[in-house]
PDB file of C-alpha atoms and ligand atoms in Angstrom:
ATOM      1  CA  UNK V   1       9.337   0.801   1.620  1.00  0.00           C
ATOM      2  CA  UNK V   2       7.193  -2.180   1.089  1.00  0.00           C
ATOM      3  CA  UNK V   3       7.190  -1.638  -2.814  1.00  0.00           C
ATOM      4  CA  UNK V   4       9.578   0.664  -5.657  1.00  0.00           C
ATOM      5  CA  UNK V   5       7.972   2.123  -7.685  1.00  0.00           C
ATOM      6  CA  UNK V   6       8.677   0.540 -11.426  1.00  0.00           C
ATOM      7  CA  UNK V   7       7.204   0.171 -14.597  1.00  0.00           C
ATOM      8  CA  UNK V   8       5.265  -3.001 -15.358  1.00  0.00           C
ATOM      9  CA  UNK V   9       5.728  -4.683 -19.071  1.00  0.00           C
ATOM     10  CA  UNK V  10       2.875  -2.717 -20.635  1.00  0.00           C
ATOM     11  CA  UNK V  11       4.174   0.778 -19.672  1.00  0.00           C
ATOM     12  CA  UNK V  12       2.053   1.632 -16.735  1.00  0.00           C
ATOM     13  CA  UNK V  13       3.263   2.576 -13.261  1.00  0.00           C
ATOM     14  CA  UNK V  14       2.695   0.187 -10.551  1.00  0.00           C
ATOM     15  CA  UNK V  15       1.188   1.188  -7.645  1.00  0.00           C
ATOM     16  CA  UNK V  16       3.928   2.214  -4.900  1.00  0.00           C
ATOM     17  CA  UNK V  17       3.066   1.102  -1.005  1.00  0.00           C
ATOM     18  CA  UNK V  18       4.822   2.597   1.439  1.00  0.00           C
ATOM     19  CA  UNK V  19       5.279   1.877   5.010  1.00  0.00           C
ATOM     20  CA  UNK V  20       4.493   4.192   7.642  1.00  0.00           C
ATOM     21  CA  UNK V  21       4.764   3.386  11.467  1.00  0.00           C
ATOM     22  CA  UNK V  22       2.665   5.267  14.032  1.00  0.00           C
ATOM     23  CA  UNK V  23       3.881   5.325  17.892  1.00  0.00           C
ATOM     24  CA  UNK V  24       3.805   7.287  20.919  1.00  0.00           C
ATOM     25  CA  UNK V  25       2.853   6.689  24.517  1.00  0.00           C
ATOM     26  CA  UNK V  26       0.028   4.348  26.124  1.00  0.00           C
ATOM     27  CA  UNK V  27      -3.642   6.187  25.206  1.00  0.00           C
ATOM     28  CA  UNK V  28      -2.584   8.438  23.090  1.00  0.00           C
ATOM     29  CA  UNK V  29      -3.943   7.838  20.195  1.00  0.00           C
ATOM     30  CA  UNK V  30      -2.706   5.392  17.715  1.00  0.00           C
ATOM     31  CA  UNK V  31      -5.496   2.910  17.577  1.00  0.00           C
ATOM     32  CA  UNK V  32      -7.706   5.620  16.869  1.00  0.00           C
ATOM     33  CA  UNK V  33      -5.996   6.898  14.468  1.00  0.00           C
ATOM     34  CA  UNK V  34      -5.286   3.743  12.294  1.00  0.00           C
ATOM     35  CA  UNK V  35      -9.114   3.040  12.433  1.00  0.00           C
ATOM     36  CA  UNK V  36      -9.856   6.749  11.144  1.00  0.00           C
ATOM     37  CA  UNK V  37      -8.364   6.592   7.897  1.00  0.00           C
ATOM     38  CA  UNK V  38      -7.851   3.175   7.422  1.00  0.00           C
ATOM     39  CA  UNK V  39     -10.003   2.060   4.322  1.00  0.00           C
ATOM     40  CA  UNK V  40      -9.706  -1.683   5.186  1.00  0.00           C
ATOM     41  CA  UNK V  41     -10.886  -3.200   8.342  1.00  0.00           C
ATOM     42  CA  UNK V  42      -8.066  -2.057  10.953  1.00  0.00           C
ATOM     43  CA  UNK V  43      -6.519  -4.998  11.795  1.00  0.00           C
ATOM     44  CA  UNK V  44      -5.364  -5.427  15.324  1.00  0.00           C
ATOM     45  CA  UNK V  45      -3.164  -8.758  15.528  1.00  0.00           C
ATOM     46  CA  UNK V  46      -2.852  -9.529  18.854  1.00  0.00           C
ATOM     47  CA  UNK V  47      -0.146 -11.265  20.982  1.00  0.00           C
ATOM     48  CA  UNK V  48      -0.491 -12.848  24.594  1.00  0.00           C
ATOM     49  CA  UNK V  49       2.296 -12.052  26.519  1.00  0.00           C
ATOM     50  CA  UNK V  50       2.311 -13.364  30.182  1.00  0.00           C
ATOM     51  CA  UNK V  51       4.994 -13.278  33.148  1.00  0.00           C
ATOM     52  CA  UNK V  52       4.893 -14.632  36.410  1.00  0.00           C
ATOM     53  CA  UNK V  53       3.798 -11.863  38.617  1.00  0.00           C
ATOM     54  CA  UNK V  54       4.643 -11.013  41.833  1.00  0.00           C
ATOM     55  CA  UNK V  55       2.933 -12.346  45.194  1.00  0.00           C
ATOM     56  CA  UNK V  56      -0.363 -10.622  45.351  1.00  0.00           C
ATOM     57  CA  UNK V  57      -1.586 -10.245  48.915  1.00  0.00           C
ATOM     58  CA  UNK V  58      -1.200 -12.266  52.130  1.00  0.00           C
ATOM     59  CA  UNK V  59      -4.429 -13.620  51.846  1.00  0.00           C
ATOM     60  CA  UNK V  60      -3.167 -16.206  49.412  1.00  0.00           C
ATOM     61  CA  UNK V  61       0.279 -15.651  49.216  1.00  0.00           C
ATOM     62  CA  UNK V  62       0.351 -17.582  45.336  1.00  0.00           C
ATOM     63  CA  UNK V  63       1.863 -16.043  42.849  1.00  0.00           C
ATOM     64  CA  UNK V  64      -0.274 -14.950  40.251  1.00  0.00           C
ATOM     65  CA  UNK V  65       0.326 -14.764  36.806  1.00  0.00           C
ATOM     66  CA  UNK V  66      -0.185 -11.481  34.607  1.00  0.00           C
ATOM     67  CA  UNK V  67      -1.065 -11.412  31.167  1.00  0.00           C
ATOM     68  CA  UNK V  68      -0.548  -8.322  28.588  1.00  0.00           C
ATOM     69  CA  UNK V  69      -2.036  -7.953  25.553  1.00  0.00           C
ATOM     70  CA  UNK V  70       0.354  -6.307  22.800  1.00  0.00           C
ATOM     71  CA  UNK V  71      -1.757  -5.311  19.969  1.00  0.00           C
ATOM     72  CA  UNK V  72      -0.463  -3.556  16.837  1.00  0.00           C
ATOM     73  CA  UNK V  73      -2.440  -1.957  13.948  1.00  0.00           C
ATOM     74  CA  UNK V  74      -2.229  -2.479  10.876  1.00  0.00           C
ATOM     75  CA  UNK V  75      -4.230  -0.228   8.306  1.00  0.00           C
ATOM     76  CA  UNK V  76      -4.370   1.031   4.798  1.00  0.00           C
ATOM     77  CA  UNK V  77      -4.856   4.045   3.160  1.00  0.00           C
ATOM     78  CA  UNK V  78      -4.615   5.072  -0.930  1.00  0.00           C
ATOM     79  CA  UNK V  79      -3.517   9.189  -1.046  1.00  0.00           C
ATOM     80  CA  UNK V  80      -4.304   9.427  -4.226  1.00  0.00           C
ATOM     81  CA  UNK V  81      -4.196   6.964  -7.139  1.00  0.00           C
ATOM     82  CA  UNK V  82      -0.932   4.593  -7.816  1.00  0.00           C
ATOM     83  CA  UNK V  83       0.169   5.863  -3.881  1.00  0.00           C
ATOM     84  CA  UNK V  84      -0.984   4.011  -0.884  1.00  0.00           C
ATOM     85  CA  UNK V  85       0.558   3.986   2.441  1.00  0.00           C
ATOM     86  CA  UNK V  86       0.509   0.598   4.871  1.00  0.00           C
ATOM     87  CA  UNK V  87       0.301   1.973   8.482  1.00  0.00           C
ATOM     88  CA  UNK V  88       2.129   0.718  11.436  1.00  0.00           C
ATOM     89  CA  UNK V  89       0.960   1.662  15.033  1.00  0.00           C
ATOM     90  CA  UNK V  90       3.312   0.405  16.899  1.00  0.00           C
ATOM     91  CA  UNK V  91       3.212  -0.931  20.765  1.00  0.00           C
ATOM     92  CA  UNK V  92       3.573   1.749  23.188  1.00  0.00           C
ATOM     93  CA  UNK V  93       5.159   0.108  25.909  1.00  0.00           C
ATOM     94  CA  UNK V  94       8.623   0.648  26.231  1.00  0.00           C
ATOM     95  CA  UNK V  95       9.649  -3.084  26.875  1.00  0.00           C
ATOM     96  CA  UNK V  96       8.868  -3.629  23.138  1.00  0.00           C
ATOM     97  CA  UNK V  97      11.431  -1.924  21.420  1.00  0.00           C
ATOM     98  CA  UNK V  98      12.868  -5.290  19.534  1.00  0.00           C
ATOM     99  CA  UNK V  99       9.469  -5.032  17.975  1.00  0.00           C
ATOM    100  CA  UNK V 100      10.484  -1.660  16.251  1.00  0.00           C
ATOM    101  CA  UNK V 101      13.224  -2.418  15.085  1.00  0.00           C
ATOM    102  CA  UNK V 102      11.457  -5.289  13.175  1.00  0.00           C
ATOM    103  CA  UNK V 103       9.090  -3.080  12.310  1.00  0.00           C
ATOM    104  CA  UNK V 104      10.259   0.096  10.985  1.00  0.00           C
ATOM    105  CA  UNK V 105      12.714  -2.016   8.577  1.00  0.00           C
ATOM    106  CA  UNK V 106      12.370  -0.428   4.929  1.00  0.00           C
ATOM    107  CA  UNK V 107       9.666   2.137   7.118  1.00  0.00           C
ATOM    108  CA  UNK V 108       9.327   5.774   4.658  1.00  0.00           C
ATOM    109  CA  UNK V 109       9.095   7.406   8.455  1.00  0.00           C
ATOM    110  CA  UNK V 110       6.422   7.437  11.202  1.00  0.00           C
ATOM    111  CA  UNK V 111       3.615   9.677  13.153  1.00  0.00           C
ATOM    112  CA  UNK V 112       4.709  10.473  16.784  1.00  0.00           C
ATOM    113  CA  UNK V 113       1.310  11.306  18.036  1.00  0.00           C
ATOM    114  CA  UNK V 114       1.638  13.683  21.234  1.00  0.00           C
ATOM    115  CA  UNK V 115      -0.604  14.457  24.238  1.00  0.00           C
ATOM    116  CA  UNK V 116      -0.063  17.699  25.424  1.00  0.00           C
ATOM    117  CA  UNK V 117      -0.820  16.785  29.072  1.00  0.00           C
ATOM    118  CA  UNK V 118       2.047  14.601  28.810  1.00  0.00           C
ATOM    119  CA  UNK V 119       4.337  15.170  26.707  1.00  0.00           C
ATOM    120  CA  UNK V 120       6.862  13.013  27.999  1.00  0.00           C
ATOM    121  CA  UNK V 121       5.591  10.199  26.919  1.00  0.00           C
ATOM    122  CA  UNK V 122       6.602  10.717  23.706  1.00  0.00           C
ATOM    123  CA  UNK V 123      10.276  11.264  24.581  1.00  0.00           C
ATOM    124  CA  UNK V 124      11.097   7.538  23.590  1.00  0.00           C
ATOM    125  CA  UNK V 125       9.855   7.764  20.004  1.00  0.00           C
ATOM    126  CA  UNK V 126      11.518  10.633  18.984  1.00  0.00           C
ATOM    127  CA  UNK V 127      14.659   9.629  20.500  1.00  0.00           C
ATOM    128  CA  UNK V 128      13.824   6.213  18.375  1.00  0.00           C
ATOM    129  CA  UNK V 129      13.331   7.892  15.134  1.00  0.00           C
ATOM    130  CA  UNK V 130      16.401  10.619  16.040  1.00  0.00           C
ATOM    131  CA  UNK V 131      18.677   8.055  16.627  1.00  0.00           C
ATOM    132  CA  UNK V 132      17.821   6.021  13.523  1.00  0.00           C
ATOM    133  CA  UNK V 133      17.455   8.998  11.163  1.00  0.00           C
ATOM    134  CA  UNK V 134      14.211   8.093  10.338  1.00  0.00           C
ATOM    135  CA  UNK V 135      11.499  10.885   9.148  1.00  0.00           C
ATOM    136  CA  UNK V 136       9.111  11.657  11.226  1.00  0.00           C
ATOM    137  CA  UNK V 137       6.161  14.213  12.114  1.00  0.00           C
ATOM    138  CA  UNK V 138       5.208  14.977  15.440  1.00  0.00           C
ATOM    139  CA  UNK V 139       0.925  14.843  15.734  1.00  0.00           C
ATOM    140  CA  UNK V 140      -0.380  16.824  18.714  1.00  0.00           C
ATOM    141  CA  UNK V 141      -3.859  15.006  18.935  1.00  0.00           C
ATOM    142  CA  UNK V 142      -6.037  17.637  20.582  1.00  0.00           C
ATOM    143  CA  UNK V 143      -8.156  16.329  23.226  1.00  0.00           C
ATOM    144  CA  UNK V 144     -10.887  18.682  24.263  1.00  0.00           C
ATOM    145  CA  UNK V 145      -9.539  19.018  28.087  1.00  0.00           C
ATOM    146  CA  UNK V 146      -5.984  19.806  27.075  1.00  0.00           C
ATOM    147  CA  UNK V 147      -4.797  22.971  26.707  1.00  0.00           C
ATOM    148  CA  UNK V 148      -3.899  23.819  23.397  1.00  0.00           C
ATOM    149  CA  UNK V 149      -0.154  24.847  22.350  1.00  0.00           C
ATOM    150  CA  UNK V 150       0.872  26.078  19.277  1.00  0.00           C
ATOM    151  CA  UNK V 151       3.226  24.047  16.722  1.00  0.00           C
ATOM    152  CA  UNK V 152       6.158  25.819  18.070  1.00  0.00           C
ATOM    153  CA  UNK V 153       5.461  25.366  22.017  1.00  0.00           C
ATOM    154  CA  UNK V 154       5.515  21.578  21.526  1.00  0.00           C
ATOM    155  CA  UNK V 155       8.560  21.853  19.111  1.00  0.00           C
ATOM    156  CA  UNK V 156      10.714  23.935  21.123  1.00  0.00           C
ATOM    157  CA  UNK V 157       9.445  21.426  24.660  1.00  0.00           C
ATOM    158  CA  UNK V 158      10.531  18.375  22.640  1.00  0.00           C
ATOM    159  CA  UNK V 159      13.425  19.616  21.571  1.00  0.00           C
ATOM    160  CA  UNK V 160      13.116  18.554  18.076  1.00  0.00           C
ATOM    161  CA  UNK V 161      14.925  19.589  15.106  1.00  0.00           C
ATOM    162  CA  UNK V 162      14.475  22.593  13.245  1.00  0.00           C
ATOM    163  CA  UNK V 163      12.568  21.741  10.149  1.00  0.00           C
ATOM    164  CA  UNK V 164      10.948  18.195  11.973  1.00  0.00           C
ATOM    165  CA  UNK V 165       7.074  19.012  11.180  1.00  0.00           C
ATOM    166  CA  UNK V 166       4.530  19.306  14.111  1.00  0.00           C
ATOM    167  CA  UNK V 167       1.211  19.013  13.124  1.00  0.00           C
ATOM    168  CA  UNK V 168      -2.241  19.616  14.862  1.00  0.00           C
ATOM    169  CA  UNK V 169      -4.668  17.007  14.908  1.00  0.00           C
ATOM    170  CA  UNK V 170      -7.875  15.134  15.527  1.00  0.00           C
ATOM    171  CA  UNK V 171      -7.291  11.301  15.580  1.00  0.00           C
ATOM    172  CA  UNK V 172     -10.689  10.521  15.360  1.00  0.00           C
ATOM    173  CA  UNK V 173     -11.158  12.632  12.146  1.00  0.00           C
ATOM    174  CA  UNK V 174     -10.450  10.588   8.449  1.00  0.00           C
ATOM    175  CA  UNK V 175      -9.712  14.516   6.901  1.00  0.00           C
ATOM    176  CA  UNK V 176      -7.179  15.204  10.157  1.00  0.00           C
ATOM    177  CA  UNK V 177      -5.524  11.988  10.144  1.00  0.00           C
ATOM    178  CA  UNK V 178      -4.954  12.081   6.157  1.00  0.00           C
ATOM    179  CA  UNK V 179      -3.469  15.617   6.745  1.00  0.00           C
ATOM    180  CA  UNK V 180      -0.800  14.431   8.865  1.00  0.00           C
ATOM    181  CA  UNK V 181       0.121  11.403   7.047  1.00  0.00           C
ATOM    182  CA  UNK V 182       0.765  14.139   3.744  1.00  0.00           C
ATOM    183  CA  UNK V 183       2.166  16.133   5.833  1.00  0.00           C
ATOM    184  CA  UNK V 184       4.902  13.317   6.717  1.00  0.00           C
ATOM    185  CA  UNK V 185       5.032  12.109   3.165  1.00  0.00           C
ATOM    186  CA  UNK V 186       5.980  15.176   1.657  1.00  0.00           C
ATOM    187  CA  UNK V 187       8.472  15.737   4.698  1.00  0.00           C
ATOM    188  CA  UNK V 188       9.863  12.368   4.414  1.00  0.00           C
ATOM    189  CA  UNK V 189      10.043  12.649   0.765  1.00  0.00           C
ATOM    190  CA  UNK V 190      12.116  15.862   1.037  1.00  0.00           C
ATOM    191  CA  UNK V 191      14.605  14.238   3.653  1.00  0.00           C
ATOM    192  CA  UNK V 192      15.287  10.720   1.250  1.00  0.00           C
ATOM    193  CA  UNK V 193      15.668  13.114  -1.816  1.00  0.00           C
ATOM    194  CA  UNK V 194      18.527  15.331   0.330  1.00  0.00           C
ATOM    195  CA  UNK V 195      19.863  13.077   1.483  1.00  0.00           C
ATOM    196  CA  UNK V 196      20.475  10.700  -1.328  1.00  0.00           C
ATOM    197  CA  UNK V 197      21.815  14.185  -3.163  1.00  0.00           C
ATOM    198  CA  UNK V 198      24.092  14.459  -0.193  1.00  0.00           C
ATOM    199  CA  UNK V 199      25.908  10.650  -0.938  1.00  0.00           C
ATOM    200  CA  UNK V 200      26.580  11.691  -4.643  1.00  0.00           C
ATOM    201  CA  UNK V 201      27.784  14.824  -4.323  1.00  0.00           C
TER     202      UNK V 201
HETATM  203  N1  GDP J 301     -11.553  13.107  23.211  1.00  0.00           N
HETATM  204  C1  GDP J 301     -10.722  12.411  22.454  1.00  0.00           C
HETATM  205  N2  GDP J 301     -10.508  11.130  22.760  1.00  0.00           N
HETATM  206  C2  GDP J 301      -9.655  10.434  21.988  1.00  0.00           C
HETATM  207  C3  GDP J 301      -8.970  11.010  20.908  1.00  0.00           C
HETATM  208  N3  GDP J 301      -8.138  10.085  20.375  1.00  0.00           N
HETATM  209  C4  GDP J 301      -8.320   8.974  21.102  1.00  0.00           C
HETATM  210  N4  GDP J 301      -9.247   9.160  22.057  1.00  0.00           N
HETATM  211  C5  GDP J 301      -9.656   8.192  23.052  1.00  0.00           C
HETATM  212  O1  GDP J 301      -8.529   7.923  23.862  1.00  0.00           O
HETATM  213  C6  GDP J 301      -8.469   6.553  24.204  1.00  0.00           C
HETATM  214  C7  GDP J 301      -7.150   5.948  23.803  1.00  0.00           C
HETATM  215  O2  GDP J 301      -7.033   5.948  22.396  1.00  0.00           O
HETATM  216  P1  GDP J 301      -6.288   4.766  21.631  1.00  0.00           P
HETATM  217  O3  GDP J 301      -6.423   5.054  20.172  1.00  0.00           O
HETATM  218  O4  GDP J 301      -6.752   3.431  22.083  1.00  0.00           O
HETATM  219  O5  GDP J 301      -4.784   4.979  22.105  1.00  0.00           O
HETATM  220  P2  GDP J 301      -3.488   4.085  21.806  1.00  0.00           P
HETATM  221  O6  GDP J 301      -3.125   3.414  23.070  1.00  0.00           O
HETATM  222  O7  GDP J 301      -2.440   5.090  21.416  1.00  0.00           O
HETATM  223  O8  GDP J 301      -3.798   3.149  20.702  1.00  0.00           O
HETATM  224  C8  GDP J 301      -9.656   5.888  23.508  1.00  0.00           C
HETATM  225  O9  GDP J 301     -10.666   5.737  24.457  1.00  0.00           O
HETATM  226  C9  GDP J 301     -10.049   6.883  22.435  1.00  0.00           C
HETATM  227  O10 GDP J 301     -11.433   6.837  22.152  1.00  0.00           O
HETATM  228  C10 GDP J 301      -9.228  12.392  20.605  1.00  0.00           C
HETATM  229  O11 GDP J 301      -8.686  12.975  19.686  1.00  0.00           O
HETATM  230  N5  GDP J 301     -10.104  13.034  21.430  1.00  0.00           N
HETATM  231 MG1   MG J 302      -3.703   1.107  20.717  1.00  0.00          MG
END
């Protein structure tokens, strides 16, 4: 969590921030969605990665040098007054893992976004979030030439755990994407709060 909530000198509440990440696979989504409901500029800080690539063709026969761009969003959004929530979408290639774990330090939970038509590629981020026990909602993000499957279709092909949240979406909609990020802060809410009872009893 980027911020506690605590009580200032003159009584009030302060504001509370919290930090939410948002991955899945390449195209699916995440950009999108950060720029949807994001009331500041989304800001996409960019990083130039570049390896020596392979030999091309025989024509030359040089090696030729490949660059990547790694962009991650950042965005805000207030859900109502006093709570605002700093979004996260993370990179989607999975050679930049070390990233997430820098990233999803102090993290409430995250937004898998899925794409029906493949699924797969959101394997990795659950795992991720599995693993590490943190929150998370899975966000089918309806394209118009998918097919559409219910909640439970894509929960029981992910394999996710009973009570893990999937959520039908548009990314492109403000409305839709503020759904999904309640959705996950109630969820995630519920989890801390159990599990927090769990260590003192
Ligand atoms: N039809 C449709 N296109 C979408 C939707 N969400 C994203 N796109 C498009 O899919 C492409 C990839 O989205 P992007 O947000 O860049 O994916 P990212 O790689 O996860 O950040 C873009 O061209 C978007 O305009 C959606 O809900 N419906
Ligand atoms: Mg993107």
């Amino acid at each position: 969590m980027v911020s506690e909530h605590s009580d200032t000198p003159n009584g009030e509440t302060a504001p509370l921030a919290l930090k939410i990440l948002v991955a899945g696979g390449f195209g699916v989504g995440k950009t999108t969605l950060v720029g949807a409901v994001s009331e500041i500029r989304p800001l996409r800080t960019e990083e130039l990665l570049s390896e020596v690539g392979q030999s091309v063709d025989d024509t030359g026969g040089v090696d030729q040098k490949v660059t990547t761009t790694v962009a991650m969003d950042f965005g805000r959004i207030t859900i109502r007054s006093g709570l605002s929530l700093y979004l996260f979408g993370t990179p989607g290639q999975d050679r930049f893992w070390f990233l997430w774990d820098e990233l999803s330090q102090g993290a409430l939970g995250a937004v898998v976004l899925a794409d029906t038509r493949r699924l797969g590629d959101c394997f990795p981020a659950v795992d991720y979030f599995e693993h590490r026990r943190i929150p998370f909602v899975v966000a089918v993000n309806c394209f118009a030439d998918a097919r559409t499957y219910g909640a439970h279709e894509v929960s029981r092909a992910l394999d996710l755990d009973q009570g893990t949240p999937v959520v039908l979406c548009d990314a492109r909609d403000r409305d839709s994407g503020k759904e999904v990020l309640i959705r996950l802060v109630e969820y995630a809410g519920r989890m801390h709060t159990a599990r927090l009872l769990d260590s003192v009893g």
